[in-house]
Amino acid sequence: MAQQLALAPRVIGHAPPGFAPTTAAGLDVAYEGNTGRLAAAAVCVDIATGEVVDQAVILDQTDFPYIPGLFAYRELPSLLKALAALTTTPDLLVCDGQGRAHPRRFGLASHAGLETGIPSIGVGKNALGEFTTPAPERGSWTPLTDDGEVIGRTLRTQDGVKPLFVSVGHRIDLDTATNLVLTLCRKYRQPETTRAADHLCREALKGG
DNA sequence: GCGACAG
DNA sequence: ATCTTGTCGC
């Protein structure tokens, strides 16, 4: 927790000048029961078309348990290995979990962004913090707050589906993050990046 | 002290 | 996250 508090101030909440990402990498991990065995995947897609342009998956082991607030210490090491296995460097990272929407404003997405220097976004299916339900139409959103501070937003990615929680990871702003997530959610609730990474690591865990 | 608690 | 049958809806 002390390390998170020390690193949080280094997070940049705005995009680089002229930021116009063409590729985005989805990151996800699949676990094998209670053993520490896991598969971590990184799938890079063309943001304009949604097509997969690069992908990598690695088998790994972890001994760090799942602890709310310390999620990155369990998944990030393996995710970085998967990222390093890509043949290209993505322009954006889409993480499964929170970025700034974290007790110490330093969730997995922020940690991943700071470690790699790549702009990143946090996309969670659940969140800590307070919020009201957004309108049922795709694209509608409401702020996600904590202690009166806006730490992210709920985002309806398709008509009538449960909202996702978007927050700044690193080197991006909330509006840009929201628009990119919406663009990546072409036909389903989750971004194509997340869907592809999820599928890949699950298959790898079975086979390997 | 009690409940809640990203994946 | 993972386990796990039936069931609702397009």
mmCIF file of C-alpha atoms (C1' of nucleotides) in Angstrom:
data_model
loop_
_atom_site.group_PDB
_atom_site.id
_atom_site.type_symbol
_atom_site.label_atom_id
_atom_site.label_comp_id
_atom_site.label_asym_id
_atom_site.label_seq_id
_atom_site.Cartn_x
_atom_site.Cartn_y
_atom_site.Cartn_z
ATOM 1 C CA MET A 1 0.000 0.000 0.000
ATOM 2 C CA ALA A 2 2.902 2.320 0.733
ATOM 3 C CA GLN A 3 4.298 1.660 -2.724
ATOM 4 C CA GLN A 4 0.952 2.509 -4.315
ATOM 5 C CA LEU A 5 0.796 5.764 -2.373
ATOM 6 C CA ALA A 6 4.310 6.586 -3.535
ATOM 7 C CA LEU A 7 3.628 5.825 -7.199
ATOM 8 C CA ALA A 8 0.157 7.372 -7.486
ATOM 9 C CA PRO A 9 1.500 10.959 -7.803
ATOM 10 C CA ARG A 10 3.415 9.910 -10.923
ATOM 11 C CA VAL A 11 0.239 9.064 -12.831
ATOM 12 C CA ILE A 12 -0.496 11.492 -15.654
ATOM 13 C CA GLY A 13 -4.157 12.282 -16.152
ATOM 14 C CA HIS A 14 -4.008 13.670 -19.663
ATOM 15 C CA ALA A 15 -3.098 12.270 -23.085
ATOM 16 C CA PRO A 16 0.195 13.005 -24.886
ATOM 17 C CA PRO A 17 0.026 15.854 -27.467
ATOM 18 C CA GLY A 18 -1.713 14.644 -30.616
ATOM 19 C CA PHE A 19 -2.623 11.317 -29.030
ATOM 20 C CA ALA A 20 -4.357 9.238 -31.745
ATOM 21 C CA PRO A 21 -3.995 5.509 -30.979
ATOM 22 C CA THR A 22 -4.447 3.041 -33.817
ATOM 23 C CA THR A 23 -3.942 -0.151 -31.797
ATOM 24 C CA ALA A 24 -5.114 -1.206 -28.325
ATOM 25 C CA ALA A 25 -4.051 -4.245 -26.321
ATOM 26 C CA GLY A 26 -6.469 -6.064 -24.065
ATOM 27 C CA LEU A 27 -4.985 -7.765 -20.992
ATOM 28 C CA ASP A 28 -6.510 -10.621 -19.034
ATOM 29 C CA VAL A 29 -5.662 -13.609 -16.843
ATOM 30 C CA ALA A 30 -7.311 -17.015 -16.334
ATOM 31 C CA TYR A 31 -6.674 -19.139 -13.236
ATOM 32 C CA GLU A 32 -6.549 -22.861 -12.583
ATOM 33 C CA GLY A 33 -8.528 -23.495 -9.396
ATOM 34 C CA ASN A 34 -6.577 -22.711 -6.225
ATOM 35 C CA THR A 35 -3.200 -23.693 -7.622
ATOM 36 C CA GLY A 36 -1.089 -20.684 -8.518
ATOM 37 C CA ARG A 37 -1.159 -21.725 -12.146
ATOM 38 C CA LEU A 38 -2.403 -19.118 -14.601
ATOM 39 C CA ALA A 39 -2.359 -17.987 -18.205
ATOM 40 C CA ALA A 40 -1.908 -14.314 -19.079
ATOM 41 C CA ALA A 41 -2.842 -12.892 -22.462
ATOM 42 C CA ALA A 42 -2.291 -9.679 -24.382
ATOM 43 C CA VAL A 43 -4.287 -9.213 -27.574
ATOM 44 C CA CYS A 44 -3.705 -6.207 -29.791
ATOM 45 C CA VAL A 45 -6.537 -5.048 -32.029
ATOM 46 C CA ASP A 46 -6.879 -2.350 -34.678
ATOM 47 C CA ILE A 47 -9.106 0.236 -32.968
ATOM 48 C CA ALA A 48 -10.747 1.259 -36.248
ATOM 49 C CA THR A 49 -11.721 -2.233 -37.359
ATOM 50 C CA GLY A 50 -11.624 -4.326 -34.204
ATOM 51 C CA GLU A 51 -9.498 -6.922 -35.976
ATOM 52 C CA VAL A 52 -6.739 -8.733 -34.063
ATOM 53 C CA VAL A 53 -3.318 -7.653 -35.291
ATOM 54 C CA ASP A 54 -1.066 -9.266 -32.695
ATOM 55 C CA GLN A 55 -1.431 -11.565 -29.710
ATOM 56 C CA ALA A 56 0.594 -13.389 -27.073
ATOM 57 C CA VAL A 57 -0.181 -15.687 -24.163
ATOM 58 C CA ILE A 58 2.135 -17.110 -21.500
ATOM 59 C CA LEU A 59 1.724 -19.743 -18.777
ATOM 60 C CA ASP A 60 2.879 -18.636 -15.367
ATOM 61 C CA GLN A 61 2.610 -19.145 -11.624
ATOM 62 C CA THR A 62 1.737 -16.738 -8.799
ATOM 63 C CA ASP A 63 1.801 -16.966 -5.026
ATOM 64 C CA PHE A 64 0.200 -13.589 -4.336
ATOM 65 C CA PRO A 65 -3.466 -13.972 -3.271
ATOM 66 C CA TYR A 66 -6.361 -11.881 -4.481
ATOM 67 C CA ILE A 67 -6.701 -8.937 -2.113
ATOM 68 C CA PRO A 68 -9.009 -6.047 -3.024
ATOM 69 C CA GLY A 69 -6.796 -2.996 -3.477
ATOM 70 C CA LEU A 70 -3.681 -5.044 -4.220
ATOM 71 C CA PHE A 71 -4.896 -6.710 -7.372
ATOM 72 C CA ALA A 72 -1.931 -5.582 -9.480
ATOM 73 C CA TYR A 73 0.527 -7.481 -7.310
ATOM 74 C CA ARG A 74 -1.217 -10.691 -8.304
ATOM 75 C CA GLU A 75 -1.733 -10.136 -12.023
ATOM 76 C CA LEU A 76 0.649 -7.483 -13.302
ATOM 77 C CA PRO A 77 3.894 -9.525 -13.300
ATOM 78 C CA SER A 78 2.353 -12.113 -15.611
ATOM 79 C CA LEU A 79 0.594 -9.521 -17.751
ATOM 80 C CA LEU A 80 3.890 -7.722 -18.352
ATOM 81 C CA LYS A 81 5.419 -10.989 -19.584
ATOM 82 C CA ALA A 82 2.556 -11.429 -22.033
ATOM 83 C CA LEU A 83 2.979 -7.831 -23.199
ATOM 84 C CA ALA A 84 6.690 -8.384 -23.750
ATOM 85 C CA ALA A 85 5.860 -11.410 -25.890
ATOM 86 C CA LEU A 86 3.960 -9.283 -28.405
ATOM 87 C CA THR A 87 5.786 -8.563 -31.659
ATOM 88 C CA THR A 88 4.517 -4.966 -31.670
ATOM 89 C CA THR A 89 4.025 -2.226 -29.086
ATOM 90 C CA PRO A 90 0.377 -1.213 -28.635
ATOM 91 C CA ASP A 91 -0.621 2.461 -28.499
ATOM 92 C CA LEU A 92 -3.025 1.798 -25.641
ATOM 93 C CA LEU A 93 -3.582 -0.690 -22.819
ATOM 94 C CA VAL A 94 -7.096 -1.771 -21.804
ATOM 95 C CA CYS A 95 -7.005 -3.420 -18.388
ATOM 96 C CA ASP A 96 -9.514 -5.615 -16.589
ATOM 97 C CA GLY A 97 -10.007 -3.633 -13.392
ATOM 98 C CA GLN A 98 -9.655 -0.111 -12.108
ATOM 99 C CA GLY A 99 -7.164 2.634 -12.771
ATOM 100 C CA ARG A 100 -7.697 5.800 -10.730
ATOM 101 C CA ALA A 101 -10.947 4.367 -9.341
ATOM 102 C CA HIS A 102 -9.007 2.770 -6.518
ATOM 103 C CA PRO A 103 -8.715 3.390 -2.739
ATOM 104 C CA ARG A 104 -5.251 4.897 -3.261
ATOM 105 C CA ARG A 105 -5.938 6.044 -6.840
ATOM 106 C CA PHE A 106 -3.514 3.456 -8.201
ATOM 107 C CA GLY A 107 -5.295 0.379 -9.492
ATOM 108 C CA LEU A 108 -4.013 -2.224 -11.951
ATOM 109 C CA ALA A 109 -4.494 -0.026 -15.021
ATOM 110 C CA SER A 110 -2.478 2.827 -13.512
ATOM 111 C CA HIS A 111 0.248 0.455 -12.362
ATOM 112 C CA ALA A 112 0.430 -1.153 -15.818
ATOM 113 C CA GLY A 113 0.551 2.216 -17.533
ATOM 114 C CA LEU A 114 3.280 3.581 -15.290
ATOM 115 C CA GLU A 115 5.404 0.418 -15.604
ATOM 116 C CA THR A 116 5.225 0.400 -19.399
ATOM 117 C CA GLY A 117 4.867 4.080 -20.158
ATOM 118 C CA ILE A 118 1.958 3.194 -22.439
ATOM 119 C CA PRO A 119 -1.328 5.140 -22.088
ATOM 120 C CA SER A 120 -3.814 2.926 -20.247
ATOM 121 C CA ILE A 121 -7.462 2.653 -19.305
ATOM 122 C CA GLY A 122 -9.133 0.708 -16.502
ATOM 123 C CA VAL A 123 -12.375 -1.101 -17.364
ATOM 124 C CA GLY A 124 -14.056 -2.925 -14.499
ATOM 125 C CA LYS A 125 -17.257 -4.920 -14.252
ATOM 126 C CA ASN A 126 -17.711 -3.833 -10.631
ATOM 127 C CA ALA A 127 -16.373 -0.904 -8.684
ATOM 128 C CA LEU A 128 -15.721 0.648 -5.324
ATOM 129 C CA GLY A 129 -17.182 4.116 -4.915
ATOM 130 C CA GLU A 130 -20.545 5.785 -5.311
ATOM 131 C CA PHE A 131 -22.599 6.256 -8.439
ATOM 132 C CA THR A 132 -26.115 6.466 -9.820
ATOM 133 C CA THR A 133 -27.479 4.318 -12.640
ATOM 134 C CA PRO A 134 -26.941 5.802 -16.107
ATOM 135 C CA ALA A 135 -29.731 6.015 -18.706
ATOM 136 C CA PRO A 136 -30.358 2.692 -20.531
ATOM 137 C CA GLU A 137 -28.994 3.842 -23.882
ATOM 138 C CA ARG A 138 -25.505 2.968 -25.121
ATOM 139 C CA GLY A 139 -23.142 5.831 -24.463
ATOM 140 C CA SER A 140 -24.896 7.246 -21.409
ATOM 141 C CA TRP A 141 -22.816 7.567 -18.257
ATOM 142 C CA THR A 142 -22.734 8.893 -14.711
ATOM 143 C CA PRO A 143 -19.769 9.890 -12.546
ATOM 144 C CA LEU A 144 -18.171 7.429 -10.157
ATOM 145 C CA THR A 145 -17.088 9.243 -7.006
ATOM 146 C CA ASP A 146 -15.253 8.671 -3.756
ATOM 147 C CA ASP A 147 -15.121 11.305 -1.014
ATOM 148 C CA GLY A 148 -16.762 13.741 -3.420
ATOM 149 C CA GLU A 149 -13.933 13.260 -5.911
ATOM 150 C CA VAL A 150 -14.668 12.002 -9.434
ATOM 151 C CA ILE A 151 -12.523 8.906 -9.901
ATOM 152 C CA GLY A 152 -14.138 7.473 -13.027
ATOM 153 C CA ARG A 153 -17.541 6.870 -14.572
ATOM 154 C CA THR A 154 -20.101 4.179 -15.142
ATOM 155 C CA LEU A 155 -20.635 3.630 -18.864
ATOM 156 C CA ARG A 156 -23.503 1.910 -20.632
ATOM 157 C CA THR A 157 -21.726 0.196 -23.524
ATOM 158 C CA GLN A 158 -24.838 -1.286 -25.169
ATOM 159 C CA ASP A 159 -28.559 -0.591 -24.781
ATOM 160 C CA GLY A 160 -29.969 -2.151 -21.643
ATOM 161 C CA VAL A 161 -26.832 -3.959 -20.446
ATOM 162 C CA LYS A 162 -25.160 -3.614 -17.042
ATOM 163 C CA PRO A 163 -22.751 -0.636 -17.127
ATOM 164 C CA LEU A 164 -18.968 -0.984 -17.036
ATOM 165 C CA PHE A 165 -16.707 1.197 -14.857
ATOM 166 C CA VAL A 166 -14.156 3.255 -16.750
ATOM 167 C CA SER A 167 -11.286 5.114 -15.152
ATOM 168 C CA VAL A 168 -8.014 6.782 -16.110
ATOM 169 C CA GLY A 169 -5.058 4.423 -16.012
ATOM 170 C CA HIS A 170 -2.141 6.614 -17.058
ATOM 171 C CA ARG A 171 -1.367 9.236 -19.737
ATOM 172 C CA ILE A 172 -5.012 9.705 -20.715
ATOM 173 C CA ASP A 173 -8.056 11.731 -19.640
ATOM 174 C CA LEU A 174 -11.482 10.435 -18.654
ATOM 175 C CA ASP A 175 -13.306 11.759 -21.729
ATOM 176 C CA THR A 176 -10.831 10.181 -24.134
ATOM 177 C CA ALA A 177 -10.896 6.949 -22.149
ATOM 178 C CA THR A 178 -14.687 6.845 -22.269
ATOM 179 C CA ASN A 179 -14.789 7.428 -26.034
ATOM 180 C CA LEU A 180 -12.169 4.769 -26.706
ATOM 181 C CA VAL A 181 -13.946 2.176 -24.576
ATOM 182 C CA LEU A 182 -17.203 2.915 -26.366
ATOM 183 C CA THR A 183 -15.456 2.513 -29.726
ATOM 184 C CA LEU A 184 -13.984 -0.817 -28.625
ATOM 185 C CA CYS A 185 -17.376 -2.096 -27.489
ATOM 186 C CA ARG A 186 -18.624 -2.788 -30.999
ATOM 187 C CA LYS A 187 -21.276 -5.451 -30.431
ATOM 188 C CA TYR A 188 -20.981 -6.664 -26.848
ATOM 189 C CA ARG A 189 -20.876 -5.243 -23.342
ATOM 190 C CA GLN A 190 -17.134 -5.745 -23.045
ATOM 191 C CA PRO A 191 -14.455 -4.187 -25.291
ATOM 192 C CA GLU A 192 -13.242 -6.440 -28.132
ATOM 193 C CA THR A 193 -9.792 -6.234 -26.570
ATOM 194 C CA THR A 194 -10.976 -7.738 -23.297
ATOM 195 C CA ARG A 195 -13.094 -10.375 -25.026
ATOM 196 C CA ALA A 196 -10.213 -11.513 -27.191
ATOM 197 C CA ALA A 197 -7.711 -11.628 -24.311
ATOM 198 C CA ASP A 198 -10.206 -13.477 -22.109
ATOM 199 C CA HIS A 199 -10.813 -16.098 -24.787
ATOM 200 C CA LEU A 200 -7.111 -16.553 -25.478
ATOM 201 C CA CYS A 201 -5.950 -17.084 -21.900
ATOM 202 C CA ARG A 202 -8.770 -19.509 -21.147
ATOM 203 C CA GLU A 203 -7.873 -21.640 -24.127
ATOM 204 C CA ALA A 204 -4.182 -21.533 -23.213
ATOM 205 C CA LEU A 205 -4.952 -22.672 -19.660
ATOM 206 C CA LYS A 206 -6.848 -25.700 -20.998
ATOM 207 C CA GLY A 207 -4.245 -26.726 -23.534
ATOM 208 C CA GLY A 208 -1.105 -25.943 -21.539
ATOM 209 C "C1'" DG B 1 -16.765 -3.582 15.909
ATOM 210 C "C1'" DC B 2 -19.198 -4.640 11.317
ATOM 211 C "C1'" DG B 3 -19.834 -4.891 6.531
ATOM 212 C "C1'" DA B 4 -18.070 -4.322 1.984
ATOM 213 C "C1'" DC B 5 -14.484 -5.646 -1.025
ATOM 214 C "C1'" DA B 6 -11.475 -4.566 -8.847
ATOM 215 C "C1'" DG B 7 -10.400 -10.120 -10.510
ATOM 216 C "C1'" DA C 1 -11.432 -15.407 -10.823
ATOM 217 C "C1'" DT C 2 -13.710 -20.377 -10.580
ATOM 218 C "C1'" DC C 3 -17.454 -24.006 -9.674
ATOM 219 C "C1'" DT C 4 -21.928 -25.403 -11.871
ATOM 220 C "C1'" DT C 5 -28.029 -26.857 -13.813
ATOM 221 C "C1'" DG C 6 -31.401 -25.079 -15.458
ATOM 222 C "C1'" DT C 7 -33.565 -21.316 -17.631
ATOM 223 C "C1'" DC C 8 -34.950 -16.942 -19.988
ATOM 224 C "C1'" DG C 9 -34.654 -14.524 -24.387
ATOM 225 C "C1'" DC C 10 -33.453 -13.409 -29.169
#
